[in-house]
Amino acid sequence: MTHVYFHCSCDRGILIDQYGAAVDNLVEARDHAAGVVRSLIMAHSAKHCRDWVLHVSDDVGVEIFVVPFAFVLGKPN
């Protein structure tokens, strides 16, 4: 089990995840990351989130992968 953090960034600033989550593997980390992105999109207007990126890092700060919000949102209509 590994503890990972889900930080968000855009050109206007950074949201730091101070709590993180314990995951068993990369698949679980990816699924949790997608849930974080979806809940932030629901809390904010999708058009304001398009340029955000979710950075997933381990407990020593090494970035594991990133999830651009635009990837979850798909192409703009």
mmCIF file with all atom_site columns, C-alpha atoms in Angstrom:
data_model
loop_
_atom_site.group_PDB
_atom_site.id
_atom_site.type_symbol
_atom_site.label_atom_id
_atom_site.label_alt_id
_atom_site.label_comp_id
_atom_site.label_asym_id
_atom_site.label_entity_id
_atom_site.label_seq_id
_atom_site.pdbx_PDB_ins_code
_atom_site.Cartn_x
_atom_site.Cartn_y
_atom_site.Cartn_z
_atom_site.occupancy
_atom_site.B_iso_or_equiv
_atom_site.pdbx_formal_charge
_atom_site.auth_seq_id
_atom_site.auth_comp_id
_atom_site.auth_asym_id
_atom_site.auth_atom_id
_atom_site.pdbx_PDB_model_num
ATOM 1  C CA . MET A 1 1  ? 0.000   0.000  0.000   1.00 0.00 ? 1  MET A CA 1
ATOM 2  C CA . THR A 1 2  ? 1.274   3.436  -0.939  1.00 0.00 ? 2  THR A CA 1
ATOM 3  C CA . HIS A 1 3  ? 0.135   6.890  0.102   1.00 0.00 ? 3  HIS A CA 1
ATOM 4  C CA . VAL A 1 4  ? -0.359  9.259  -2.851  1.00 0.00 ? 4  VAL A CA 1
ATOM 5  C CA . TYR A 1 5  ? -1.332  12.909 -3.157  1.00 0.00 ? 5  TYR A CA 1
ATOM 6  C CA . PHE A 1 6  ? -3.532  14.601 -5.749  1.00 0.00 ? 6  PHE A CA 1
ATOM 7  C CA . HIS A 1 7  ? -2.415  18.203 -6.376  1.00 0.00 ? 7  HIS A CA 1
ATOM 8  C CA . CYS A 1 8  ? -4.123  20.415 -8.959  1.00 0.00 ? 8  CYS A CA 1
ATOM 9  C CA . SER A 1 9  ? -2.532  23.210 -10.934 1.00 0.00 ? 9  SER A CA 1
ATOM 10 C CA . CYS A 1 10 ? -3.436  25.745 -13.572 1.00 0.00 ? 10 CYS A CA 1
ATOM 11 C CA . ASP A 1 11 ? -2.045  29.079 -14.691 1.00 0.00 ? 11 ASP A CA 1
ATOM 12 C CA . ARG A 1 12 ? -3.949  30.779 -11.843 1.00 0.00 ? 12 ARG A CA 1
ATOM 13 C CA . GLY A 1 13 ? -2.519  28.691 -8.997  1.00 0.00 ? 13 GLY A CA 1
ATOM 14 C CA . ILE A 1 14 ? -2.098  25.375 -7.245  1.00 0.00 ? 14 ILE A CA 1
ATOM 15 C CA . LEU A 1 15 ? -4.387  23.363 -4.970  1.00 0.00 ? 15 LEU A CA 1
ATOM 16 C CA . ILE A 1 16 ? -2.320  21.227 -2.589  1.00 0.00 ? 16 ILE A CA 1
ATOM 17 C CA . ASP A 1 17 ? -3.748  17.937 -1.314  1.00 0.00 ? 17 ASP A CA 1
ATOM 18 C CA . GLN A 1 18 ? -2.579  17.775 2.303   1.00 0.00 ? 18 GLN A CA 1
ATOM 19 C CA . TYR A 1 19 ? -4.225  14.439 3.111   1.00 0.00 ? 19 TYR A CA 1
ATOM 20 C CA . GLY A 1 20 ? -3.755  12.169 0.110   1.00 0.00 ? 20 GLY A CA 1
ATOM 21 C CA . ALA A 1 21 ? -5.078  8.631  -0.049  1.00 0.00 ? 21 ALA A CA 1
ATOM 22 C CA . ALA A 1 22 ? -3.761  5.138  0.507   1.00 0.00 ? 22 ALA A CA 1
ATOM 23 C CA . VAL A 1 23 ? -3.853  3.027  -2.666  1.00 0.00 ? 23 VAL A CA 1
ATOM 24 C CA . ASP A 1 24 ? -2.813  -0.538 -3.393  1.00 0.00 ? 24 ASP A CA 1
ATOM 25 C CA . ASN A 1 25 ? -1.661  -0.014 -6.988  1.00 0.00 ? 25 ASN A CA 1
ATOM 26 C CA . LEU A 1 26 ? -1.582  2.349  -9.968  1.00 0.00 ? 26 LEU A CA 1
ATOM 27 C CA . VAL A 1 27 ? -5.040  1.287  -11.132 1.00 0.00 ? 27 VAL A CA 1
ATOM 28 C CA . GLU A 1 28 ? -6.520  2.327  -7.799  1.00 0.00 ? 28 GLU A CA 1
ATOM 29 C CA . ALA A 1 29 ? -4.541  5.605  -7.932  1.00 0.00 ? 29 ALA A CA 1
ATOM 30 C CA . ARG A 1 30 ? -5.856  6.265  -11.459 1.00 0.00 ? 30 ARG A CA 1
ATOM 31 C CA . ASP A 1 31 ? -9.448  5.568  -10.418 1.00 0.00 ? 31 ASP A CA 1
ATOM 32 C CA . HIS A 1 32 ? -9.125  7.845  -7.393  1.00 0.00 ? 32 HIS A CA 1
ATOM 33 C CA . ALA A 1 33 ? -7.561  10.567 -9.577  1.00 0.00 ? 33 ALA A CA 1
ATOM 34 C CA . ALA A 1 34 ? -10.486 10.372 -12.014 1.00 0.00 ? 34 ALA A CA 1
ATOM 35 C CA . GLY A 1 35 ? -12.895 10.745 -9.080  1.00 0.00 ? 35 GLY A CA 1
ATOM 36 C CA . VAL A 1 36 ? -11.013 13.794 -7.802  1.00 0.00 ? 36 VAL A CA 1
ATOM 37 C CA . VAL A 1 37 ? -11.169 15.387 -11.250 1.00 0.00 ? 37 VAL A CA 1
ATOM 38 C CA . ARG A 1 38 ? -14.905 14.643 -11.625 1.00 0.00 ? 38 ARG A CA 1
ATOM 39 C CA . SER A 1 39 ? -15.757 16.084 -8.208  1.00 0.00 ? 39 SER A CA 1
ATOM 40 C CA . LEU A 1 40 ? -13.761 19.265 -8.858  1.00 0.00 ? 40 LEU A CA 1
ATOM 41 C CA . ILE A 1 41 ? -15.445 19.676 -12.249 1.00 0.00 ? 41 ILE A CA 1
ATOM 42 C CA . MET A 1 42 ? -18.840 19.345 -10.548 1.00 0.00 ? 42 MET A CA 1
ATOM 43 C CA . ALA A 1 43 ? -17.862 21.902 -7.891  1.00 0.00 ? 43 ALA A CA 1
ATOM 44 C CA . HIS A 1 44 ? -16.652 24.416 -10.495 1.00 0.00 ? 44 HIS A CA 1
ATOM 45 C CA . SER A 1 45 ? -17.781 25.270 -13.977 1.00 0.00 ? 45 SER A CA 1
ATOM 46 C CA . ALA A 1 46 ? -16.347 22.813 -16.516 1.00 0.00 ? 46 ALA A CA 1
ATOM 47 C CA . LYS A 1 47 ? -15.134 25.683 -18.686 1.00 0.00 ? 47 LYS A CA 1
ATOM 48 C CA . HIS A 1 48 ? -13.069 27.026 -15.760 1.00 0.00 ? 48 HIS A CA 1
ATOM 49 C CA . CYS A 1 49 ? -11.469 23.622 -15.183 1.00 0.00 ? 49 CYS A CA 1
ATOM 50 C CA . ARG A 1 50 ? -10.382 22.838 -18.741 1.00 0.00 ? 50 ARG A CA 1
ATOM 51 C CA . ASP A 1 51 ? -6.816  24.098 -18.229 1.00 0.00 ? 51 ASP A CA 1
ATOM 52 C CA . TRP A 1 52 ? -6.312  22.371 -14.860 1.00 0.00 ? 52 TRP A CA 1
ATOM 53 C CA . VAL A 1 53 ? -3.985  19.392 -14.424 1.00 0.00 ? 53 VAL A CA 1
ATOM 54 C CA . LEU A 1 54 ? -4.077  16.840 -11.599 1.00 0.00 ? 54 LEU A CA 1
ATOM 55 C CA . HIS A 1 55 ? -0.600  15.785 -10.452 1.00 0.00 ? 55 HIS A CA 1
ATOM 56 C CA . VAL A 1 56 ? -0.408  12.453 -8.632  1.00 0.00 ? 56 VAL A CA 1
ATOM 57 C CA . SER A 1 57 ? 2.701   12.080 -6.480  1.00 0.00 ? 57 SER A CA 1
ATOM 58 C CA . ASP A 1 58 ? 3.998   9.663  -3.880  1.00 0.00 ? 58 ASP A CA 1
ATOM 59 C CA . ASP A 1 59 ? 4.715   10.408 -0.234  1.00 0.00 ? 59 ASP A CA 1
ATOM 60 C CA . VAL A 1 60 ? 8.204   11.789 -0.996  1.00 0.00 ? 60 VAL A CA 1
ATOM 61 C CA . GLY A 1 61 ? 6.919   14.122 -3.718  1.00 0.00 ? 61 GLY A CA 1
ATOM 62 C CA . VAL A 1 62 ? 7.889   12.135 -6.826  1.00 0.00 ? 62 VAL A CA 1
ATOM 63 C CA . GLU A 1 63 ? 5.295   12.668 -9.536  1.00 0.00 ? 63 GLU A CA 1
ATOM 64 C CA . ILE A 1 64 ? 3.793   9.357  -10.669 1.00 0.00 ? 64 ILE A CA 1
ATOM 65 C CA . PHE A 1 65 ? 1.458   10.603 -13.403 1.00 0.00 ? 65 PHE A CA 1
ATOM 66 C CA . VAL A 1 66 ? -0.701  13.561 -14.434 1.00 0.00 ? 66 VAL A CA 1
ATOM 67 C CA . VAL A 1 67 ? -4.325  13.797 -15.540 1.00 0.00 ? 67 VAL A CA 1
ATOM 68 C CA . PRO A 1 68 ? -5.265  16.857 -17.592 1.00 0.00 ? 68 PRO A CA 1
ATOM 69 C CA . PHE A 1 69 ? -8.843  17.850 -16.781 1.00 0.00 ? 69 PHE A CA 1
ATOM 70 C CA . ALA A 1 70 ? -9.396  18.377 -20.523 1.00 0.00 ? 70 ALA A CA 1
ATOM 71 C CA . PHE A 1 71 ? -8.800  14.627 -20.972 1.00 0.00 ? 71 PHE A CA 1
ATOM 72 C CA . VAL A 1 72 ? -11.712 13.851 -18.631 1.00 0.00 ? 72 VAL A CA 1
ATOM 73 C CA . LEU A 1 73 ? -13.902 16.612 -20.080 1.00 0.00 ? 73 LEU A CA 1
ATOM 74 C CA . GLY A 1 74 ? -13.343 15.635 -23.697 1.00 0.00 ? 74 GLY A CA 1
ATOM 75 C CA . LYS A 1 75 ? -13.468 18.058 -26.599 1.00 0.00 ? 75 LYS A CA 1
ATOM 76 C CA . PRO A 1 76 ? -15.307 21.352 -26.048 1.00 0.00 ? 76 PRO A CA 1
ATOM 77 C CA . ASN A 1 77 ? -18.661 21.657 -27.804 1.00 0.00 ? 77 ASN A CA 1
#
